[in-house]
Coordinates of C-alpha atoms in Angstrom, one line a residue:
X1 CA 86.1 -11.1 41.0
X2 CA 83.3 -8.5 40.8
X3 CA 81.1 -8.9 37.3
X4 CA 81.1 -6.4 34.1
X5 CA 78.1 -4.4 35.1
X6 CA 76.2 -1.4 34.9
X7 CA 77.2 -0.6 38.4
X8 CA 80.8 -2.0 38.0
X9 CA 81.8 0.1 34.8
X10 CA 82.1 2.9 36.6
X11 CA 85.2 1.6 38.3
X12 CA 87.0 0.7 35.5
X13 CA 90.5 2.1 34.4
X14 CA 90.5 5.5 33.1
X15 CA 92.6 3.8 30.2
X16 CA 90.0 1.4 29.0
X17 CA 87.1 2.9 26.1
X18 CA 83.7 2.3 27.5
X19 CA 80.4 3.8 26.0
X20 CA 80.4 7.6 25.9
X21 CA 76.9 8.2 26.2
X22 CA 73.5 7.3 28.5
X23 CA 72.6 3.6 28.0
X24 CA 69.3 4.4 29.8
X25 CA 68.3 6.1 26.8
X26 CA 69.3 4.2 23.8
X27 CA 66.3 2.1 22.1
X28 CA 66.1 -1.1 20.7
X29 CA 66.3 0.4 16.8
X30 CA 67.6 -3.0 15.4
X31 CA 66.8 -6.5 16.0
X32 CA 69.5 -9.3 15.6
X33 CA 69.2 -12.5 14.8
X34 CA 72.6 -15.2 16.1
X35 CA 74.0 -12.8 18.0
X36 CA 77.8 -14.6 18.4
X37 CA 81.1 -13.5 18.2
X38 CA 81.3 -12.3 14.9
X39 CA 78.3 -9.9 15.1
X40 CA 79.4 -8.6 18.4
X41 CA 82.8 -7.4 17.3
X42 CA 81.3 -6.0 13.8
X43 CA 77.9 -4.8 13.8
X44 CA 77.4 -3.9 17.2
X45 CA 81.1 -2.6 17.4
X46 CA 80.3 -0.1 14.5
X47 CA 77.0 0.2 15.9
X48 CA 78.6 1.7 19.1
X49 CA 80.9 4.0 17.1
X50 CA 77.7 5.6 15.1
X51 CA 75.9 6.0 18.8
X52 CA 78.9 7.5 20.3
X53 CA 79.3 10.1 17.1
X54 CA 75.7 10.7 16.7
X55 CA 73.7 9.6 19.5
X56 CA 70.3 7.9 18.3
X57 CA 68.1 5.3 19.2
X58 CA 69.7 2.2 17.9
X59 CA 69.9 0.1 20.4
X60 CA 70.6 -3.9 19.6
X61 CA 68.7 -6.3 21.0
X62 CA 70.0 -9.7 20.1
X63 CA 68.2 -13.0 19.4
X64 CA 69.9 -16.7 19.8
X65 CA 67.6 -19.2 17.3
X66 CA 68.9 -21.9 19.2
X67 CA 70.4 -21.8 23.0
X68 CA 70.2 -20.0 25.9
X69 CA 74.1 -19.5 26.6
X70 CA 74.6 -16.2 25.2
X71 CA 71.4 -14.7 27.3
X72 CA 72.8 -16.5 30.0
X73 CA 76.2 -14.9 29.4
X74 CA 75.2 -11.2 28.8
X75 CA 72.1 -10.7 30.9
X76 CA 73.6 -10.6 34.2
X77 CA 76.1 -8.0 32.6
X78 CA 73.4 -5.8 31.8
X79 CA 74.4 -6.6 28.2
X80 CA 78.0 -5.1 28.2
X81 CA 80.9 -7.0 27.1
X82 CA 84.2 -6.3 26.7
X83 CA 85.9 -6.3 22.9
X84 CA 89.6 -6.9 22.8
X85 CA 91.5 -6.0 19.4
X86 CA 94.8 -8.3 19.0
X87 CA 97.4 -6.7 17.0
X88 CA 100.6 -8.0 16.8
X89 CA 102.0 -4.3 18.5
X90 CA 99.5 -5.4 21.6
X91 CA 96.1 -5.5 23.2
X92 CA 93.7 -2.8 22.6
X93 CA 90.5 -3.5 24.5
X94 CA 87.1 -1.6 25.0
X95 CA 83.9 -2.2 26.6
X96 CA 80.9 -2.3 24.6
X97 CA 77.1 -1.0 25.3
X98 CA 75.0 -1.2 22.3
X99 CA 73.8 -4.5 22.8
X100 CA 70.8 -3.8 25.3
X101 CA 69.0 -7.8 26.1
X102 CA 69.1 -11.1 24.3
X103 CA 66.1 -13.1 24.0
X104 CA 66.0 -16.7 23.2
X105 CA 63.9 -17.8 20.5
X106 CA 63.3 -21.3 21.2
X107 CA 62.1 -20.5 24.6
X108 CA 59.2 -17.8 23.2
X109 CA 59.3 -17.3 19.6
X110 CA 56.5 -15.2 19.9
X111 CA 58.4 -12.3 22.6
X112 CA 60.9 -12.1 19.4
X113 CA 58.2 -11.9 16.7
X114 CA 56.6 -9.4 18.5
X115 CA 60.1 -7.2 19.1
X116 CA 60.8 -7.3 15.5
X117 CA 57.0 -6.7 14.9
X118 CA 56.9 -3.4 16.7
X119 CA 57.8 -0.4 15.3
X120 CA 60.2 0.7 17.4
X121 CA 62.6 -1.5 15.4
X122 CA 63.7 -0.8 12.0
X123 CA 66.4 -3.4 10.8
X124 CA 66.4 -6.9 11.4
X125 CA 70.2 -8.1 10.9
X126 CA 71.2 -11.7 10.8
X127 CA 74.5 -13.9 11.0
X128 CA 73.2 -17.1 11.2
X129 CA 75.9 -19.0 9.0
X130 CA 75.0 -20.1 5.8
X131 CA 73.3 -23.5 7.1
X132 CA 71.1 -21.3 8.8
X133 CA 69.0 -20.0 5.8
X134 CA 67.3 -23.5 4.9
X135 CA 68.5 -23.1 1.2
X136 CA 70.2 -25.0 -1.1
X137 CA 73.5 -23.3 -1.7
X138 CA 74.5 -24.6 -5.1
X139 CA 70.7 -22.6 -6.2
X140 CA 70.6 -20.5 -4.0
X141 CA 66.6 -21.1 -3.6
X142 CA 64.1 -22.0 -0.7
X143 CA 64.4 -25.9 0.2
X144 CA 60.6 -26.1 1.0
X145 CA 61.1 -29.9 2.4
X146 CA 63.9 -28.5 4.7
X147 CA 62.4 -30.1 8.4
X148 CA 62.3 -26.3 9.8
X149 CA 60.5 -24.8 7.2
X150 CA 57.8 -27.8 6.8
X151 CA 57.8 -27.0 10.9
X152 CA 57.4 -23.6 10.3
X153 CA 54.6 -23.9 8.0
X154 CA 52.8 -25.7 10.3
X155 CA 53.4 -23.9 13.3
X156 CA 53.3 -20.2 11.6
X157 CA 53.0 -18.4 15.3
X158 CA 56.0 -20.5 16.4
X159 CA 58.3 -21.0 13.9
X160 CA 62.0 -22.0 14.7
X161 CA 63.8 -20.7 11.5
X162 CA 65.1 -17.4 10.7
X163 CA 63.1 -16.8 7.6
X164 CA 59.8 -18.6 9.7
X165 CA 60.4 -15.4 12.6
X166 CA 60.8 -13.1 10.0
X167 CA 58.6 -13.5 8.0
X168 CA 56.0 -13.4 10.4
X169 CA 56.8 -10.6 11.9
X170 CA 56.2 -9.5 8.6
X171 CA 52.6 -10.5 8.4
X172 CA 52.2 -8.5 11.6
X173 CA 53.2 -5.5 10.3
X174 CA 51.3 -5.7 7.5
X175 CA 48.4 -6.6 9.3
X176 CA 48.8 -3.5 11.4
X177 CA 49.4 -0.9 8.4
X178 CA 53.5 -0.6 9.6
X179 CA 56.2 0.0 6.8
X180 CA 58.3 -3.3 6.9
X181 CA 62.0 -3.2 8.5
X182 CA 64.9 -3.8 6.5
X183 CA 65.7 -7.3 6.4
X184 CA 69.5 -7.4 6.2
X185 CA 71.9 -10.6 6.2
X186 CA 75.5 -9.9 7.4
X187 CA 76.5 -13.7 6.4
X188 CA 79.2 -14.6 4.1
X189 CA 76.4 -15.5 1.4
X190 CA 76.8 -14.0 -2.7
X191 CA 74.4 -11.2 -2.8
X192 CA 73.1 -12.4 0.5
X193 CA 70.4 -9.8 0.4
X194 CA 68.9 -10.8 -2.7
X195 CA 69.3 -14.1 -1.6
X196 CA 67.6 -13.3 1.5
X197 CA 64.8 -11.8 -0.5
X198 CA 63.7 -14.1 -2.7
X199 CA 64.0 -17.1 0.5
X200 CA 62.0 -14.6 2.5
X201 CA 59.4 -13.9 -0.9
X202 CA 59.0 -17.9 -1.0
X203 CA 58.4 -18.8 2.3
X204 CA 55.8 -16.1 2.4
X205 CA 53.9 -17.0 -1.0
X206 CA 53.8 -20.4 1.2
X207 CA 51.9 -18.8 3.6
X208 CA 50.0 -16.1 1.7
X209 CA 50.2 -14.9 -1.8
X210 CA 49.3 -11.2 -0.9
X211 CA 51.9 -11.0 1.5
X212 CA 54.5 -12.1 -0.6
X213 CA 53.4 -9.4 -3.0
X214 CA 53.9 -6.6 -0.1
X215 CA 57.0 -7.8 1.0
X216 CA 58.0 -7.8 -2.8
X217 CA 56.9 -4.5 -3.3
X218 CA 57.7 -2.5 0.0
X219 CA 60.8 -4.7 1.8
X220 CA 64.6 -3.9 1.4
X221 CA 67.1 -6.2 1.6
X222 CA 70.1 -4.9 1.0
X223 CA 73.4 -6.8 0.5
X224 CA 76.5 -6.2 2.5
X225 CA 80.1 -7.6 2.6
X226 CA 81.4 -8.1 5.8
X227 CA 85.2 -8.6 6.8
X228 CA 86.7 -9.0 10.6
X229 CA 88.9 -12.2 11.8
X230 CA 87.0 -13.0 14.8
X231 CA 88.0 -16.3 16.7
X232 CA 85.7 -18.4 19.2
X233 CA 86.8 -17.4 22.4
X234 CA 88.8 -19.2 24.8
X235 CA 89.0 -19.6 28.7
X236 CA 92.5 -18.0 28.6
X237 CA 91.2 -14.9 26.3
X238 CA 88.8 -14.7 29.1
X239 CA 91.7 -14.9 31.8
X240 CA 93.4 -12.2 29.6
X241 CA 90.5 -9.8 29.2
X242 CA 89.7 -10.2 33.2
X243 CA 93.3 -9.2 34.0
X244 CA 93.1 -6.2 31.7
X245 CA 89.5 -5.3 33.0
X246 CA 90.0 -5.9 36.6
X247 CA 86.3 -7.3 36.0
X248 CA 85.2 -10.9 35.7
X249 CA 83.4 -10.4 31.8
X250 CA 81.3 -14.0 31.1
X251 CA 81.3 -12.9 27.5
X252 CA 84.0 -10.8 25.7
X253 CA 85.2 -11.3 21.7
X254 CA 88.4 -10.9 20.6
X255 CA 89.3 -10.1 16.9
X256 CA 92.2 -8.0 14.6
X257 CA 92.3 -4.3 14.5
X258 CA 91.0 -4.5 10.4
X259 CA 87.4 -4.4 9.9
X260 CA 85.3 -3.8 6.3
X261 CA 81.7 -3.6 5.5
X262 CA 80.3 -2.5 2.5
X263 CA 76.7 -2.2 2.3
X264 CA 73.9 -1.3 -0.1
X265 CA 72.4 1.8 0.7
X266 CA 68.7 0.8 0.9
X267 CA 66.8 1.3 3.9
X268 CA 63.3 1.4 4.3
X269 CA 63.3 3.2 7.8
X270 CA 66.8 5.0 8.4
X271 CA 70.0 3.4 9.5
X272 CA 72.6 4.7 12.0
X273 CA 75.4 7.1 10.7
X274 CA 77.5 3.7 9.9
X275 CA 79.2 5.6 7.0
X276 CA 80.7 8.0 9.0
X277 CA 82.4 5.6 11.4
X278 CA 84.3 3.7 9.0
X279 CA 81.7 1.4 7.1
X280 CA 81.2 2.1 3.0
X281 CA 77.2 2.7 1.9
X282 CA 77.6 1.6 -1.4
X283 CA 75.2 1.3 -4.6
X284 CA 76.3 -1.9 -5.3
X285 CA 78.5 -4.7 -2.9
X286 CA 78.7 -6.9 -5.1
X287 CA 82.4 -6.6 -6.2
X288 CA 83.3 -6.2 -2.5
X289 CA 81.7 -9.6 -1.7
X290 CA 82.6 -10.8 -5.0
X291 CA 86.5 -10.1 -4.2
X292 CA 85.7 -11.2 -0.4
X293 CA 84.6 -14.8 -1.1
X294 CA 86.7 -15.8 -3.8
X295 CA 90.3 -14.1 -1.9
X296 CA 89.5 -14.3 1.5
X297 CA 87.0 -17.0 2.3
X298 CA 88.3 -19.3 -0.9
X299 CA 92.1 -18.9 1.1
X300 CA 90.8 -19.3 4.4
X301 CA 89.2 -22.7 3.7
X302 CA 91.9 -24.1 1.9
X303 CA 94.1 -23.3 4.0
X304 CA 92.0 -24.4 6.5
X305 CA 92.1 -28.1 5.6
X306 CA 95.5 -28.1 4.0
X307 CA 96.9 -26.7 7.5
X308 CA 94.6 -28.6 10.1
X309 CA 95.7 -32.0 8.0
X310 CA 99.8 -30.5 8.0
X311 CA 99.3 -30.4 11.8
X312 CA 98.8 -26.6 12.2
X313 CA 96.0 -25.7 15.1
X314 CA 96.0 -21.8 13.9
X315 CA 95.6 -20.1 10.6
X316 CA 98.7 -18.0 11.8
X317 CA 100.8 -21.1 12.2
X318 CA 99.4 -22.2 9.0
X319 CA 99.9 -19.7 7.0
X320 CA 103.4 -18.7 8.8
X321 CA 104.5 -21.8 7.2
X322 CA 106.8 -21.0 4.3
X323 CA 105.5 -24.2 2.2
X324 CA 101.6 -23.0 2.9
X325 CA 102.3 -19.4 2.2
X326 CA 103.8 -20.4 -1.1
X327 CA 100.6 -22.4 -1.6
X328 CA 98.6 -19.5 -1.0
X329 CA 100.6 -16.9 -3.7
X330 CA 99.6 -19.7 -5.8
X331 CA 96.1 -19.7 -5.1
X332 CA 95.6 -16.5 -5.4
X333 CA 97.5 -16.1 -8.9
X334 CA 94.5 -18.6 -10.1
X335 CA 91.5 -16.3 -8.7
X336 CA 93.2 -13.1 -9.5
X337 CA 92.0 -13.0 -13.0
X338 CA 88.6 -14.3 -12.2
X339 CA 87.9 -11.4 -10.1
X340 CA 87.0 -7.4 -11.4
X341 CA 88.4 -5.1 -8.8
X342 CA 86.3 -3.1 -7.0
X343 CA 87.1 0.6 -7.4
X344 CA 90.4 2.1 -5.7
X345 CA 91.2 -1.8 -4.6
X346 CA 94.4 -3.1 -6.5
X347 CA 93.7 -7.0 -5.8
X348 CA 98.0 -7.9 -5.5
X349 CA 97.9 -5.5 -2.8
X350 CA 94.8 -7.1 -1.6
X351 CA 96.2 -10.5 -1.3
X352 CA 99.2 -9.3 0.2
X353 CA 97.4 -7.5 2.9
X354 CA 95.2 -11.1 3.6
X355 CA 98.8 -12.8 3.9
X356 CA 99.7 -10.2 6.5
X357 CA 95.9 -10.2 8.6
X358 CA 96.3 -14.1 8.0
X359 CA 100.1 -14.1 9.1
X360 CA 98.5 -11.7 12.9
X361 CA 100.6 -13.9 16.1
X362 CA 98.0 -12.2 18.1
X363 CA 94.9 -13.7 16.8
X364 CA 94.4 -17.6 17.2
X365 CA 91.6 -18.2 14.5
X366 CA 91.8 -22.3 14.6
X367 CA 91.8 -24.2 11.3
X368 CA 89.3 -26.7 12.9
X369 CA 87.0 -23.6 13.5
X370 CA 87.2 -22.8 10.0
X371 CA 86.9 -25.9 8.4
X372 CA 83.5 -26.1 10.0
X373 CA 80.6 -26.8 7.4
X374 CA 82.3 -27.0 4.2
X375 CA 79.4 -28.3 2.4
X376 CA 78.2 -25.0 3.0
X377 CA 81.1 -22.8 2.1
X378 CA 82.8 -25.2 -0.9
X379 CA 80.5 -23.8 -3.6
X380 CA 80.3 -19.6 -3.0
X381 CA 84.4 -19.7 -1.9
X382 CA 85.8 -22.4 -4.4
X383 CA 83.6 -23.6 -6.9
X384 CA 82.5 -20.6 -8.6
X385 CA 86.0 -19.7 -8.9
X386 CA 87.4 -23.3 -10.8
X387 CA 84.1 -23.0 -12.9
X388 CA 85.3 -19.6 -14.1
X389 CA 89.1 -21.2 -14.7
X390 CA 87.5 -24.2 -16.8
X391 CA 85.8 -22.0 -19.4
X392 CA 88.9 -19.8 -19.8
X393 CA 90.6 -22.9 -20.7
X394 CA 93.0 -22.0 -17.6
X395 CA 95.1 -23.8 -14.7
X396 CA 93.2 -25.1 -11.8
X397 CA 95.9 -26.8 -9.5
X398 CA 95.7 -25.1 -6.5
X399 CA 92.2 -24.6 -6.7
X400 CA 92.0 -28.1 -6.7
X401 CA 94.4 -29.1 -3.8
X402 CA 91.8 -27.3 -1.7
X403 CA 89.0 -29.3 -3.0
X404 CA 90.8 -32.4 -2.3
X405 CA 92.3 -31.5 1.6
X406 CA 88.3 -30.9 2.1
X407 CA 87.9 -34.1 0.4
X408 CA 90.7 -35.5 2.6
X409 CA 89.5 -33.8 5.5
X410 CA 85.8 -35.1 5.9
X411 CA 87.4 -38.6 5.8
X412 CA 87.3 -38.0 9.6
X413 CA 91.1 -39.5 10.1
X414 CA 94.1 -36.8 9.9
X415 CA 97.6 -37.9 8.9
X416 CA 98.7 -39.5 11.9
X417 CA 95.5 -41.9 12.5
X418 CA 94.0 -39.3 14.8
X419 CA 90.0 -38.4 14.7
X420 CA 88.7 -35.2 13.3
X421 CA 85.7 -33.5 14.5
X422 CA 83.9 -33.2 11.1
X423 CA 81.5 -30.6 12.1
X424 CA 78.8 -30.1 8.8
X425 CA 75.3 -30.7 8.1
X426 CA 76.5 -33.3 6.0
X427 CA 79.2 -35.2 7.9
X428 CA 76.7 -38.5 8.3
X429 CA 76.8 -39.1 4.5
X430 CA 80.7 -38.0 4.4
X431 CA 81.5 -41.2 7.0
X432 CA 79.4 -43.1 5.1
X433 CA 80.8 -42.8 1.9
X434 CA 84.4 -42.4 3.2
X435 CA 83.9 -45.5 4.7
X436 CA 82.9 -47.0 1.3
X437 CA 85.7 -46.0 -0.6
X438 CA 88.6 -46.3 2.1
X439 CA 92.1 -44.5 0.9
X440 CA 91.0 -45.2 -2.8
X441 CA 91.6 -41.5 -4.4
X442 CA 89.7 -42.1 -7.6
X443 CA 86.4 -44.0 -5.7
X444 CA 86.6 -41.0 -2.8
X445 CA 86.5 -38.0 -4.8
X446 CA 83.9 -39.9 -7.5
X447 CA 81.6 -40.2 -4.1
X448 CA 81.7 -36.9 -2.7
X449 CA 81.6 -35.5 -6.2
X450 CA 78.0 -37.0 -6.6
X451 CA 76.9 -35.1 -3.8
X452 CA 74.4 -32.9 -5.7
X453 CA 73.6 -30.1 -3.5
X454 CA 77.5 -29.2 -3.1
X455 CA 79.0 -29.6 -6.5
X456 CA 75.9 -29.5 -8.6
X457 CA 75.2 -31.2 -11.6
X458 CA 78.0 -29.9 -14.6
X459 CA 81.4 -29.5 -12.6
X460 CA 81.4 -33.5 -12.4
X461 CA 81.1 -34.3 -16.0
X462 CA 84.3 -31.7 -16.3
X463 CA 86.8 -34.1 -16.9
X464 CA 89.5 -31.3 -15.8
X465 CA 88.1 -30.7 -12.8
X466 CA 87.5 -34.9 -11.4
X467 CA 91.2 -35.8 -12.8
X468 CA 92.8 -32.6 -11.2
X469 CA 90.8 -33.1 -7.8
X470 CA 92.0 -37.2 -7.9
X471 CA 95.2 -36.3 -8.8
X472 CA 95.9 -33.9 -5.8
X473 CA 93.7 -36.5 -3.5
X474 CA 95.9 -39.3 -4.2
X475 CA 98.8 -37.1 -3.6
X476 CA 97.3 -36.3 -0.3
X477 CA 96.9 -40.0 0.9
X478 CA 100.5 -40.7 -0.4
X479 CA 102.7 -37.7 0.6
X480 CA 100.7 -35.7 3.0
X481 CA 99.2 -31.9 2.7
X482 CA 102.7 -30.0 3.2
X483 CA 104.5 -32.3 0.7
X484 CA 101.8 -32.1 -1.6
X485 CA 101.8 -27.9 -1.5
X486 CA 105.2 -27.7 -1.8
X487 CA 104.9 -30.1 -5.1
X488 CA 103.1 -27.2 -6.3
X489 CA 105.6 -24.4 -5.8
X490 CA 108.4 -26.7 -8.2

């Protein structure tokens, strides 16, 4: 089968979208850092609409921090891919050109430092995960013994972290007398712009006191809420997209027809026209991200471990489930009232329209996927949220049940006996205190409580809190995660 090319897309069906406008003269305007799945169907798919409405140099080049496989994917391929939308009415797909190389960081940090250092580019975007910003998540704050950043002080010219590369492609421009890019995270992080700030601000008062003041005083960081259901992609989504394409396409994403993104409106060197394809520039994301993490993200892991351990492989099995579902009304009736609407956003409706994107037979978003790096996730999507219930002196129960199926989850066993593939940063200690406490609810959640950088130091002296998460852990070991959720709904 001939390859997605250049060359090739000429061929292609007069049905299928492909980029309206000269590749040849697009430039590389923005920089991004962990180019996967998810910033290929959001940022550069918006990125392609502003181009296509409003040509202008804003080209993407992307950056992998830590393997080749994605250069190796879209290089022979000139960069194009092909973007298939999954709606439940059928298959929309379109091929994509805003994406112009990939470079590989490992391989020559100092070819990326030097792209973001020139001033041809103007934004430096990121999706890295949360993991992926050497911080600790219940603070929110630089971890300065974190091995990458003690690497990347070391080794300033060759660092291996995103803030390290950054950063000193920061000092270049500084050095040189060039206004700094905008620095702007795209991670499912609270306020992940400040956050990014004051991590970048640290790591560069590390290095050099004035040039933590400059970036202080002339960066932007602004904070954005993103929101698309992208799943990994499979070998038979690329079967699918090849039959559709009549091309053989290494590299295509596949994701649902809804897409958000609210971002603060603070740029230190332009932006594309995002706001007129669809995105919301915004004084203030907050609320967005606020209602994002707490409804969305908060569902999507519970229901995550709740439906993985049930047996379900997909969120949409999951949350077809009538017992699941149920659990999930109930859910969201807890972080309801912990959550200030943004403006024109009714939050019942809200939820309903999750159930629905959730509920998508077209997209096959795996649980196991999702489940990924919970000691990450646990304290922005849950946490926050049961903290908020304690001191209102209000119901926590199915906040809870979530805490305990990730509890129940990282045991590394499911229901039936089986192995899971506990994929986290912390997965090591979770075997090794899982293994210490057996099927023992009371001795399990007491260990994984007292892991400090998840649950902090106040939410395990709440009595409410450690007897609620027992209680549904127990139930868990005893009854199993469906019996246990529909326990909930009597």
């Amino acid at each position: 089968m001939t390859r997605l090319t250049t060359t090739s897309l000429a061929g292609l069906s007069a049905s299928i979208r492909r980029p309206a406008y000269d590749r040849s003269q697009l430039k590389p305007g923005i920089v991004h850092l962990g180019l996967g799945a998810f910033a290929r169907a959001h940022l550069a798919d918006y990125t392609e609409d502003a181009i296509e409405r409003v040509f202008g140099d804003w080209g993407i080049i992307g950056a992998s921090l830590q393997r080749p496989d994605q250069r190796d994917r879209l290089k022979p391929q000139d960069g194009l891919y092909s973007f298939l939308k999954r709606a439940a009415a059928g298959p929309e797909l379109r091929v994509i050109g805003s994406v112009l190389d990939v470079l590989v960081a490992p391989e020559n940090p100092a070819t990326l430092i030097a792209r973001m250092a020139s001033a041809e580019t103007r934004i430096v975007s990121l999706t890295i995960t949360e993991k992926g910003y050497c911080h600790d998540p219940a603070t929110g704050r630089l971890r300065e013994d974190h091995p990458d950043i003690l690497h990347d002080l070391d080794h300033p010219d060759a660092p291996r972290s995103a803030i390290g590369l950054i950063t000193a492609a920061l000092a270049i421009r500084k050095k040189e007398g060039l206004a700094p890019f905008t620095a702007m995270s795209c991670d499912n992080l609270p306020h992940n712009g400040k956050v990014l700030r004051g991590l970048i601000r640290d790591f560069a008062a590390l290095r050099d006191d004035a040039l933590a003041r400059w970036i202080e005083a002339n960066g932007a960081f602004p904070s954005t809420m993103v929101d698309r259901i992208v799943p990994a992609t499979t070998e038979a989504d690329i079967a699918e997209v090849e039959s559709l394409l009549g091309l053989h396409d290494a590299a295509p994403v596949i994701g649902e027809p809804f897409r958000q993104w609210a971002i603060e409106d603070v740029f230190t060197i332009g932006r594309p026209d995002w706001g007129e394809v669809g995105a919301q520039p915004v004084s203030e994301v907050a609320p967005f991200e606020f209602m994002k993490l707490r409804m969305l993200n908060g569902a999507h892991s519970s229901l995550a471990y709740l439906g993985y351990l049930a047996g379900h492989e997909t969120v949409a099995q999951a949350s077809g489930d009538a017992v699941l579902a149920r659990f999930l009304q109930g859910l969201w009736s807890e972080v309801i009232p912990t959550v200030p609407a943004p403006q024109g956003v009714v939050l019942a409706d809200y939820a309903s329209a999750l159930l629905a994107r959730f509920q998508n037979p077209a997209i096959r978003h795996r649980t196991w996927q999702i489940a990924m790096d919970g000691s990450q996730k646990l304290p922005q999507r849950l946490l926050g949220t049961i903290r908020d219930r304690l001191k209102a002196g209000a119901p926590i129960d199915h906040l809870a049940l979530g805490v305990a199926a990730w509890m129940r989850y990282v045991t590394g066993t499911d229901e039936k006996g089986g192995a899971i593939d506990v994929r986290d940063p912390l997965s090591t200690e979770f075997a090794k205190r899982a293994a210490s406490a057996g099927r023992d609810a009371k001795a399990l959640s007491g260990a994984l409580l007292g892991i400090e950088s998840i649950f902090g130091t106040e939410l395990p002296r709440e009595a409410a809190f450690t007897q609620a998460v027992e209680a549904q852990l127990a139930k868990l070991f005893e009854h199993g995660a469906r019996a246990t959720a529909a326990a909930l709904a009597r």
